[in-house]
Amino acid sequence: MKTIIGKEQAPPLPLRHPTWQSYTNGNFVSELLVQDDCLWAVTGGGVVRWDRNTDEYVKYTTVHGLASNVVSGLCQDQAGTLWFGTYDSGLCALDKEGHWTYFSAQRPFDSNRIQAIYLTAEDTLWVSTPHSVYQLDRQGEWQRHDFASVVTIYQGRDGALWFGLFEGGVLRLTGDGTLTRYNHEDTLGEGITVYAIYQADDDALWFGGYESGIRRMDKAGHWSQVREGETDCYGVTSIAQAADGSMWFGCFDRLLCRRSNDVWEQIGLFDEHDQYAALRSVNLQRVGTMLWLGLWGEGIVRIEANGDVLRYVTANEITTNAIWMIAQSADGTLWFGTQGHGLNQLSATGVWTRYTERDGLISKRILAICPSSDGTLWLGMAAKHGSDHAAIQQLDTNGRLQTITDAPTSLRGSVTAIAQRFDGSLWFGIGKERESSGGVYCLHADGSWETVFASSALAEDDRRSSE
């Protein structure tokens, strides 16, 4: 598989916030929009527009006018206006002249969380929130529909709209307003979540969801289910059909599953030892003879009809957009702790360095960061089950990680806070799953440990270890 690391270009838009600089990761792709030589990627760090001819990309973030960097969907209407749904700041639209328009819970929606956005063949925009579905009519007015928990929207070839629901099956809305719910044992099964809907070339409709398997409704309206044992493809997030007629399914727990001539197979795109091999594929699109795949954390993959694979990734990124902790060293270095993707370092000269489990981190969940007066960095992390040492590491001035192994026995939980006093002593706050379990510990400048406070459960651990 060939990987293209794109070159970032400045967006052809004026900066809405010119004094800000945005650091986001454009490789956590949740949706794709393919248009001729242009490829749009919806990510957790803004929207990335790829030029497939030059392999250059432009990243749009809140600095350029997006309502939020956490984008949930994208579509373009016949007038050329781009519509962006976000998970926390409503909907925004960018017209061809570069003007932004914003729609939020203040007007006209009942929530700022946009769960799905879809443009029909008739150029009608549909948007869903957790509580309702909204339709933008030709007069520019929003019409509200009382459909709750819609997480995906799809239009069949007959013009009917399908709405996938969270734990509620699917709804079908025809042009004359007839609404039909499929949520029974003889159709989809009761209470399932439908994330993916796709109509194949034979007019059969395929449905997939999280922990709900794969269902199929043929053009005569007969339902069938992929039987247990036929495939391990569960947690389906996207469905597409290749030019050869095979059906492809993007899943949470496997990268890809393919069904060809009633035979199922799992497709792996990365080396079996790659740490990202289990990351979910979240969006599949067929364009001509090619399949485009958006990956959560690994950019965009293009699969040619002959089996060749090409991957596009944005360059020089932080490891994730889920930043939980920020600290600054005396030399101006910034440190970013993440939930599940290790530690990121941004030097005063703008150079990024990343630390993951491959580099020696004992946990990829960073809960506390404390720059020390001696130039080292102390890290508190999520405790791993069965670990025999504290979830504390020290990063020295040469970039080497050292695990602290001489802490008190009771210091075995997740380290959620670290601070240094003027005398050089370091203080550690610990938390465990039990609400009443926690403690405070001090590492004195002479290297000795003191248990300042520990809950009864933790104190018992120390007592037993000393016996």
C-alpha positions as MATLAB code, in Angstrom:
seq = 'MKTIIGKEQAPPLPLRHPTWQSYTNGNFVSELLVQDDCLWAVTGGGVVRWDRNTDEYVKYTTVHGLASNVVSGLCQDQAGTLWFGTYDSGLCALDKEGHWTYFSAQRPFDSNRIQAIYLTAEDTLWVSTPHSVYQLDRQGEWQRHDFASVVTIYQGRDGALWFGLFEGGVLRLTGDGTLTRYNHEDTLGEGITVYAIYQADDDALWFGGYESGIRRMDKAGHWSQVREGETDCYGVTSIAQAADGSMWFGCFDRLLCRRSNDVWEQIGLFDEHDQYAALRSVNLQRVGTMLWLGLWGEGIVRIEANGDVLRYVTANEITTNAIWMIAQSADGTLWFGTQGHGLNQLSATGVWTRYTERDGLISKRILAICPSSDGTLWLGMAAKHGSDHAAIQQLDTNGRLQTITDAPTSLRGSVTAIAQRFDGSLWFGIGKERESSGGVYCLHADGSWETVFASSALAEDDRRSSE';
ca = [
       0.000    0.000    0.000;
       1.402    3.375   -1.018;
       0.937    6.270    1.404;
       0.784    9.892    0.274;
       1.563   12.487    2.944;
      -0.081   15.578    1.532;
       1.237   19.112    1.497;
      -0.970   21.594    3.319;
      -1.997   24.777    1.512;
      -3.605   27.912    2.953;
      -7.408   28.025    2.499;
      -8.686   30.513   -0.113;
     -10.770   32.190    2.585;
     -10.171   35.162    4.880;
      -9.433   34.148    8.454;
     -12.416   34.696   10.718;
     -10.095   34.676   13.738;
      -6.739   35.936   12.372;
      -4.964   35.961   15.743;
      -5.590   32.232   16.326;
      -3.706   29.200   15.064;
      -5.493   25.851   15.054;
      -3.762   22.521   15.714;
      -6.015   19.620   14.779;
      -5.708   16.145   13.299;
      -7.326   15.726    9.887;
      -6.881   11.947    9.739;
      -9.829   11.007   11.958;
     -12.263   10.756    9.049;
     -15.973   10.169    9.671;
     -17.430   10.983    6.244;
     -16.323   11.570    2.645;
     -17.634   13.664   -0.231;
     -16.025   12.841   -3.581;
     -16.432   15.376   -6.404;
     -14.414   14.888   -9.603;
     -10.845   15.867   -8.671;
     -11.863   17.148   -5.248;
     -12.183   14.993   -2.140;
     -13.709   16.351    1.065;
     -13.018   14.596    4.366;
     -15.167   15.289    7.421;
     -13.000   14.840   10.515;
     -12.894   15.429   14.234;
     -10.456   18.260   13.535;
     -12.274   20.271   10.891;
     -12.858   19.576    7.191;
     -10.057   18.664    4.779;
     -10.322   19.318    1.031;
      -7.941   17.197   -1.040;
      -6.851   17.994   -4.601;
      -6.405   14.540   -6.136;
      -4.280   15.908   -8.990;
      -1.636   17.611   -6.852;
      -1.987   15.601   -3.585;
      -2.286   18.916   -1.761;
      -4.911   19.625    0.863;
      -6.598   22.535    2.580;
      -7.895   22.226    6.125;
     -10.855   24.349    7.238;
     -11.319   24.887   10.986;
     -13.034   27.345   13.308;
     -10.235   29.792   12.491;
     -11.664   29.998    8.963;
     -15.323   30.133   10.004;
     -16.514   26.596   10.766;
     -18.977   26.578   13.638;
     -16.968   23.764   15.260;
     -14.007   21.538   14.460;
     -16.010   18.461   15.464;
     -17.858   18.005   12.175;
     -20.561   15.358   11.778;
     -21.485   15.655    8.100;
     -21.075   17.520    4.821;
     -23.044   17.979    1.599;
     -23.157   20.439   -1.320;
     -26.352   21.703   -2.938;
     -26.941   22.563   -6.588;
     -26.114   26.234   -5.967;
     -22.646   25.215   -4.794;
     -23.265   25.966   -1.114;
     -21.459   23.655    1.292;
     -23.377   22.560    4.387;
     -21.503   21.404    7.492;
     -23.169   19.671   10.425;
     -21.329   19.700   13.753;
     -21.689   17.661   16.921;
     -21.723   20.635   19.278;
     -22.404   23.897   17.408;
     -25.277   23.323   15.019;
     -25.145   23.750   11.241;
     -23.202   26.187    9.080;
     -23.232   26.958    5.349;
     -20.491   28.351    3.102;
     -21.695   29.831   -0.199;
     -19.653   30.198   -3.391;
     -18.759   33.798   -2.495;
     -17.166   32.682    0.781;
     -19.933   33.919    3.108;
     -20.883   31.882    6.168;
     -24.390   31.377    7.598;
     -25.028   29.707   10.954;
     -28.001   27.733   12.302;
     -28.110   26.627   15.924;
     -30.318   25.747   18.877;
     -31.284   29.435   19.076;
     -32.681   29.277   15.536;
     -34.157   27.042   14.168;
     -33.114   23.773   15.863;
     -33.863   22.259   19.253;
     -30.245   21.168   19.760;
     -26.729   22.091   18.640;
     -25.918   18.422   18.045;
     -26.360   17.599   14.352;
     -26.399   13.820   14.048;
     -27.053   13.465   10.313;
     -27.185   15.713    7.256;
     -28.425   14.646    3.812;
     -29.207   16.276    0.463;
     -31.827   14.543   -1.687;
     -31.921   14.183   -5.463;
     -34.465   17.036   -5.452;
     -31.887   19.305   -3.738;
     -33.764   19.264   -0.436;
     -31.672   19.413    2.719;
     -32.533   17.181    5.693;
     -30.906   17.539    9.105;
     -31.395   15.528   12.297;
     -30.834   16.378   15.955;
     -31.299   13.949   18.872;
     -34.944   15.032   19.165;
     -36.181   16.010   15.692;
     -35.631   16.022   11.930;
     -35.648   19.281    9.950;
     -36.315   19.862    6.257;
     -35.252   23.020    4.394;
     -37.948   23.751    1.805;
     -37.584   25.649   -1.483;
     -38.727   28.888    0.178;
     -35.820   28.698    2.605;
     -38.016   27.787    5.571;
     -37.274   24.968    7.993;
     -39.981   22.357    8.561;
     -39.761   20.249   11.709;
     -40.658   16.526   11.815;
     -41.202   14.714   15.079;
     -38.707   11.871   14.468;
     -36.350   11.386   17.406;
     -32.976    9.608   17.574;
     -32.216    9.696   13.823;
     -28.521    8.908   13.264;
     -28.483    8.412    9.481;
     -30.572    9.511    6.472;
     -30.696    7.862    3.031;
     -32.830    8.222   -0.109;
     -33.791    5.183   -2.165;
     -34.198    5.177   -5.930;
     -37.973    5.434   -5.594;
     -37.535    8.783   -3.814;
     -38.520    7.500   -0.376;
     -36.394    8.598    2.561;
     -35.035    6.140    5.100;
     -34.109    7.227    8.623;
     -31.867    4.990   10.731;
     -32.654    5.287   14.429;
     -30.698    4.767   17.598;
     -32.227    1.664   19.204;
     -35.375    2.063   17.128;
     -34.937    0.367   13.746;
     -35.684    2.459   10.644;
     -38.413    4.755    9.325;
     -39.472    5.051    5.675;
     -41.084    8.323    4.514;
     -42.657    8.425    1.053;
     -43.388   11.497   -1.032;
     -47.081   11.469   -0.068;
     -46.182   11.603    3.631;
     -46.728    7.925    4.474;
     -44.499    6.910    7.363;
     -43.637    3.251    8.036;
     -41.544    1.958   10.930;
     -39.531   -1.265   10.670;
     -38.700   -2.403   14.162;
     -40.059   -5.936   14.496;
     -38.555   -9.384   14.814;
     -39.619  -10.329   11.272;
     -37.876   -7.293    9.739;
     -34.949   -5.597   11.461;
     -35.391   -6.883   14.960;
     -36.691   -4.903   17.916;
     -34.690   -2.010   19.333;
     -31.651   -2.164   17.054;
     -29.532    0.801   15.998;
     -29.102    1.425   12.258;
     -26.023    3.454   11.260;
     -25.712    2.433    7.606;
     -28.249    2.132    4.751;
     -27.397    1.348    1.126;
     -29.350    0.332   -1.988;
     -27.500   -2.141   -4.211;
     -27.661   -2.414   -7.983;
     -30.380   -5.096   -7.703;
     -32.507   -2.586   -5.703;
     -32.106   -4.556   -2.472;
     -31.592   -2.393    0.607;
     -28.877   -3.264    3.098;
     -28.928   -2.143    6.734;
     -26.113   -2.256    9.276;
     -25.649   -1.042   12.806;
     -23.724   -1.347   16.017;
     -24.052   -4.861   17.519;
     -27.061   -5.494   15.282;
     -25.503   -7.416   12.414;
     -26.484   -6.966    8.781;
     -30.031   -7.071    7.356;
     -31.229   -7.067    3.756;
     -34.621   -6.212    2.255;
     -35.066   -7.297   -1.359;
     -37.083   -5.292   -3.892;
     -40.157   -7.417   -3.110;
     -40.001   -6.338    0.550;
     -38.738   -9.644    1.967;
     -36.272   -9.402    4.826;
     -33.272  -11.605    5.578;
     -30.426  -11.489    8.063;
     -26.791  -12.486    7.776;
     -26.595  -15.545    9.998;
     -24.219  -15.843   12.913;
     -21.030  -17.523   11.765;
     -21.226  -16.277    8.180;
     -19.131  -13.240    9.024;
     -17.633  -11.445   12.013;
     -18.649   -8.114   10.491;
     -20.650   -6.459   13.274;
     -20.837   -2.852   14.291;
     -21.384   -1.752   10.685;
     -20.894    1.978   10.076;
     -20.948    2.127    6.264;
     -21.916    0.051    3.224;
     -21.015    0.342   -0.464;
     -21.040   -1.800   -3.593;
     -17.972   -2.141   -5.806;
     -18.077   -2.053   -9.595;
     -17.837   -5.869   -9.714;
     -21.035   -6.208   -7.670;
     -19.390   -7.221   -4.394;
     -20.731   -5.634   -1.213;
     -18.328   -3.922    1.180;
     -18.997   -3.199    4.850;
     -16.986   -0.852    7.080;
     -17.056   -1.919   10.706;
     -16.057   -0.862   14.201;
     -14.110   -4.018   14.996;
     -12.675   -4.918   11.567;
     -11.448   -2.622    8.870;
     -13.502   -4.129    6.077;
     -15.734   -7.075    5.266;
     -16.568   -8.061    1.700;
     -19.365  -10.271    0.366;
     -18.893  -11.610   -3.157;
     -20.955  -14.483   -4.629;
     -22.325  -15.207   -1.130;
     -18.789  -15.663    0.238;
     -17.624  -13.428    3.094;
     -14.051  -12.343    3.755;
     -12.300   -9.860    5.996;
      -9.965   -7.345    4.394;
      -6.967   -5.961    6.297;
      -5.224   -2.855    4.988;
      -2.375   -2.624    7.485;
       0.342   -4.898    8.777;
      -0.954   -7.277   11.446;
       1.406   -5.724   13.988;
       0.272   -2.162   13.275;
      -1.311   -0.593   16.354;
      -4.043    0.948   14.199;
      -5.156   -2.342   12.622;
      -8.237   -2.534   14.837;
      -9.412    1.023   14.265;
     -12.815    1.327   12.705;
     -13.593    2.226    9.138;
     -16.377    4.762    9.182;
     -17.249    5.669    5.618;
     -17.304    3.895    2.275;
     -18.102    5.472   -1.078;
     -18.035    4.077   -4.586;
     -16.947    6.463   -7.339;
     -16.651    4.858  -10.764;
     -14.521    1.742  -10.407;
     -12.921    2.886   -7.138;
     -13.896    2.531   -3.497;
     -13.029    5.340   -1.093;
     -12.691    4.539    2.591;
     -12.483    7.003    5.481;
     -10.626    5.652    8.510;
     -10.810    6.825   12.105;
      -7.247    7.886   12.770;
      -5.609    6.720    9.545;
      -6.800    9.158    6.888;
      -8.339    8.119    3.564;
      -7.833    4.942    1.558;
      -8.552    4.456   -2.153;
      -9.012    0.905   -3.431;
      -8.649    0.427   -7.183;
     -10.560   -2.184   -9.175;
      -7.296   -4.139   -9.606;
      -6.752   -4.226   -5.840;
      -4.130   -1.473   -5.617;
      -4.428    0.556   -2.413;
      -3.457    4.204   -1.948;
      -3.653    6.072    1.352;
      -3.860    9.850    1.889;
      -2.828   11.348    5.229;
      -2.423   14.923    6.378;
       1.035   15.863    7.655;
       2.533   16.975   10.971;
      -0.532   16.379   13.108;
      -1.217   15.899   16.779;
      -2.077   12.267   17.490;
      -5.734   12.976   18.238;
      -8.269   15.762   18.646;
      -9.230   14.574   22.151;
      -6.860   16.716   24.256;
      -7.385   16.309   27.992;
      -4.391   18.056   29.510;
      -2.073   20.955   28.551;
       1.087   22.124   30.304;
       4.028   24.405   29.472;
       7.684   23.949   30.402;
       9.932   26.849   31.371;
      11.553   26.840   27.909;
       8.191   27.411   26.225;
       7.591   23.796   25.184;
       3.912   22.865   25.203;
       2.722   19.405   26.245;
      -0.635   17.892   25.311;
      -1.992   14.822   27.069;
      -4.623   12.831   25.207;
      -7.341   10.337   25.960;
      -6.064    7.229   24.241;
      -3.284    8.544   21.956;
      -0.372    9.341   24.226;
       1.597   12.564   24.650;
       2.253   15.355   22.132;
       5.093   17.878   22.415;
       5.224   21.210   20.558;
       8.612   22.896   20.879;
       9.059   26.658   21.040;
      10.271   26.488   17.412;
       7.087   24.738   16.220;
       8.382   21.148   15.950;
       6.010   18.329   16.942;
       7.146   15.172   18.778;
       4.822   12.331   19.715;
       5.146    9.735   22.480;
       3.033    6.580   22.376;
       3.261    3.085   23.837;
       5.731    2.302   21.069;
       8.053    4.900   22.598;
       7.749    3.454   26.092;
       4.602    5.009   27.564;
       2.997    2.565   29.982;
      -0.444    3.935   29.093;
      -1.819    5.908   26.161;
      -4.237    7.773   28.466;
      -2.508   10.824   29.952;
      -4.354   12.200   32.981;
      -1.788   14.581   34.517;
       1.289   16.517   33.338;
       3.768   18.398   35.525;
       6.921   20.112   34.180;
       9.567   19.929   36.908;
      12.067   22.596   37.928;
      14.945   20.339   36.798;
      13.647   20.304   33.209;
      12.099   16.845   33.329;
       8.419   16.090   32.843;
       6.225   13.994   35.141;
       3.257   12.108   33.741;
       0.266   10.602   35.509;
      -1.638    7.959   33.556;
      -4.546    5.591   33.660;
      -3.667    2.471   35.609;
      -3.644   -0.833   33.782;
      -5.312   -3.857   35.337;
      -2.798   -6.086   37.097;
       0.068   -3.590   36.963;
       2.630   -3.943   39.774;
       3.835   -0.353   39.708;
       2.456    3.174   39.885;
       1.020    4.762   36.747;
       3.756    7.424   36.846;
       6.562    8.100   34.399;
       9.311   10.710   34.173;
      10.488   12.055   30.804;
      14.087   13.241   31.060;
      15.690   16.079   29.118;
      16.960   13.602   26.496;
      13.472   12.317   25.736;
      13.843    9.030   27.648;
      10.930    7.654   29.672;
      11.465    6.125   33.102;
       8.749    4.243   34.978;
       8.534    4.894   38.728;
       8.706    1.548   40.533;
       9.527    2.492   44.158;
       6.245    4.231   45.057;
       4.138    2.987   47.986;
       2.172   -0.188   47.315;
      -1.139    1.634   47.556;
      -0.139    4.004   44.760;
      -1.491    1.660   42.114;
      -4.525    3.528   40.810;
      -4.828    6.072   38.039;
      -2.757    9.182   38.781;
      -5.074   12.103   38.132;
      -3.073   15.075   39.472;
       0.591   16.071   39.888;
       2.063   19.296   41.308;
       5.505   20.479   42.478;
       6.126   22.641   45.533;
       8.788   25.330   45.838;
      10.981   22.899   47.847;
      11.133   20.504   44.874;
       8.791   17.894   46.329;
       6.253   16.319   43.975;
       2.668   15.619   44.984;
       0.485   12.971   43.354;
      -3.273   12.529   43.496;
      -4.616    9.038   42.893;
      -8.094    7.797   42.077;
      -9.599    4.335   41.773;
     -12.867    3.010   40.435;
     -14.461    2.906   43.890;
     -15.839    6.348   44.695;
     -14.385    6.426   48.219;
     -10.966    5.190   47.157;
      -8.179    7.696   46.564;
      -5.169    9.315   48.093;
      -2.401   11.920   48.078;
       1.293   11.020   48.031;
       4.486   13.072   48.234;
       7.864   12.334   46.665;
      10.361   14.405   48.633;
      13.439   15.975   47.094;
      15.638   13.340   48.820;
      13.768   10.550   46.981;
      11.684    9.332   49.921;
       7.935    8.746   49.642;
       5.245    9.829   52.086;
       1.625    8.751   52.143;
      -0.088   12.033   53.009;
      -3.599   10.667   52.811;
      -5.075    7.377   51.682;
      -8.575    5.981   51.924;
      -9.037    2.995   54.189;
      -8.873    0.589   51.259;
      -5.569    2.030   50.043;
      -4.085    2.239   53.520;
      -4.833   -1.461   53.993;
      -2.806   -2.171   50.860;
       0.199   -0.379   52.391;
      -0.212   -2.192   55.738;
      -0.270   -5.631   54.127;
       2.792   -4.866   52.010;
       4.805   -3.902   55.087;
       3.957   -7.111   57.006;
];
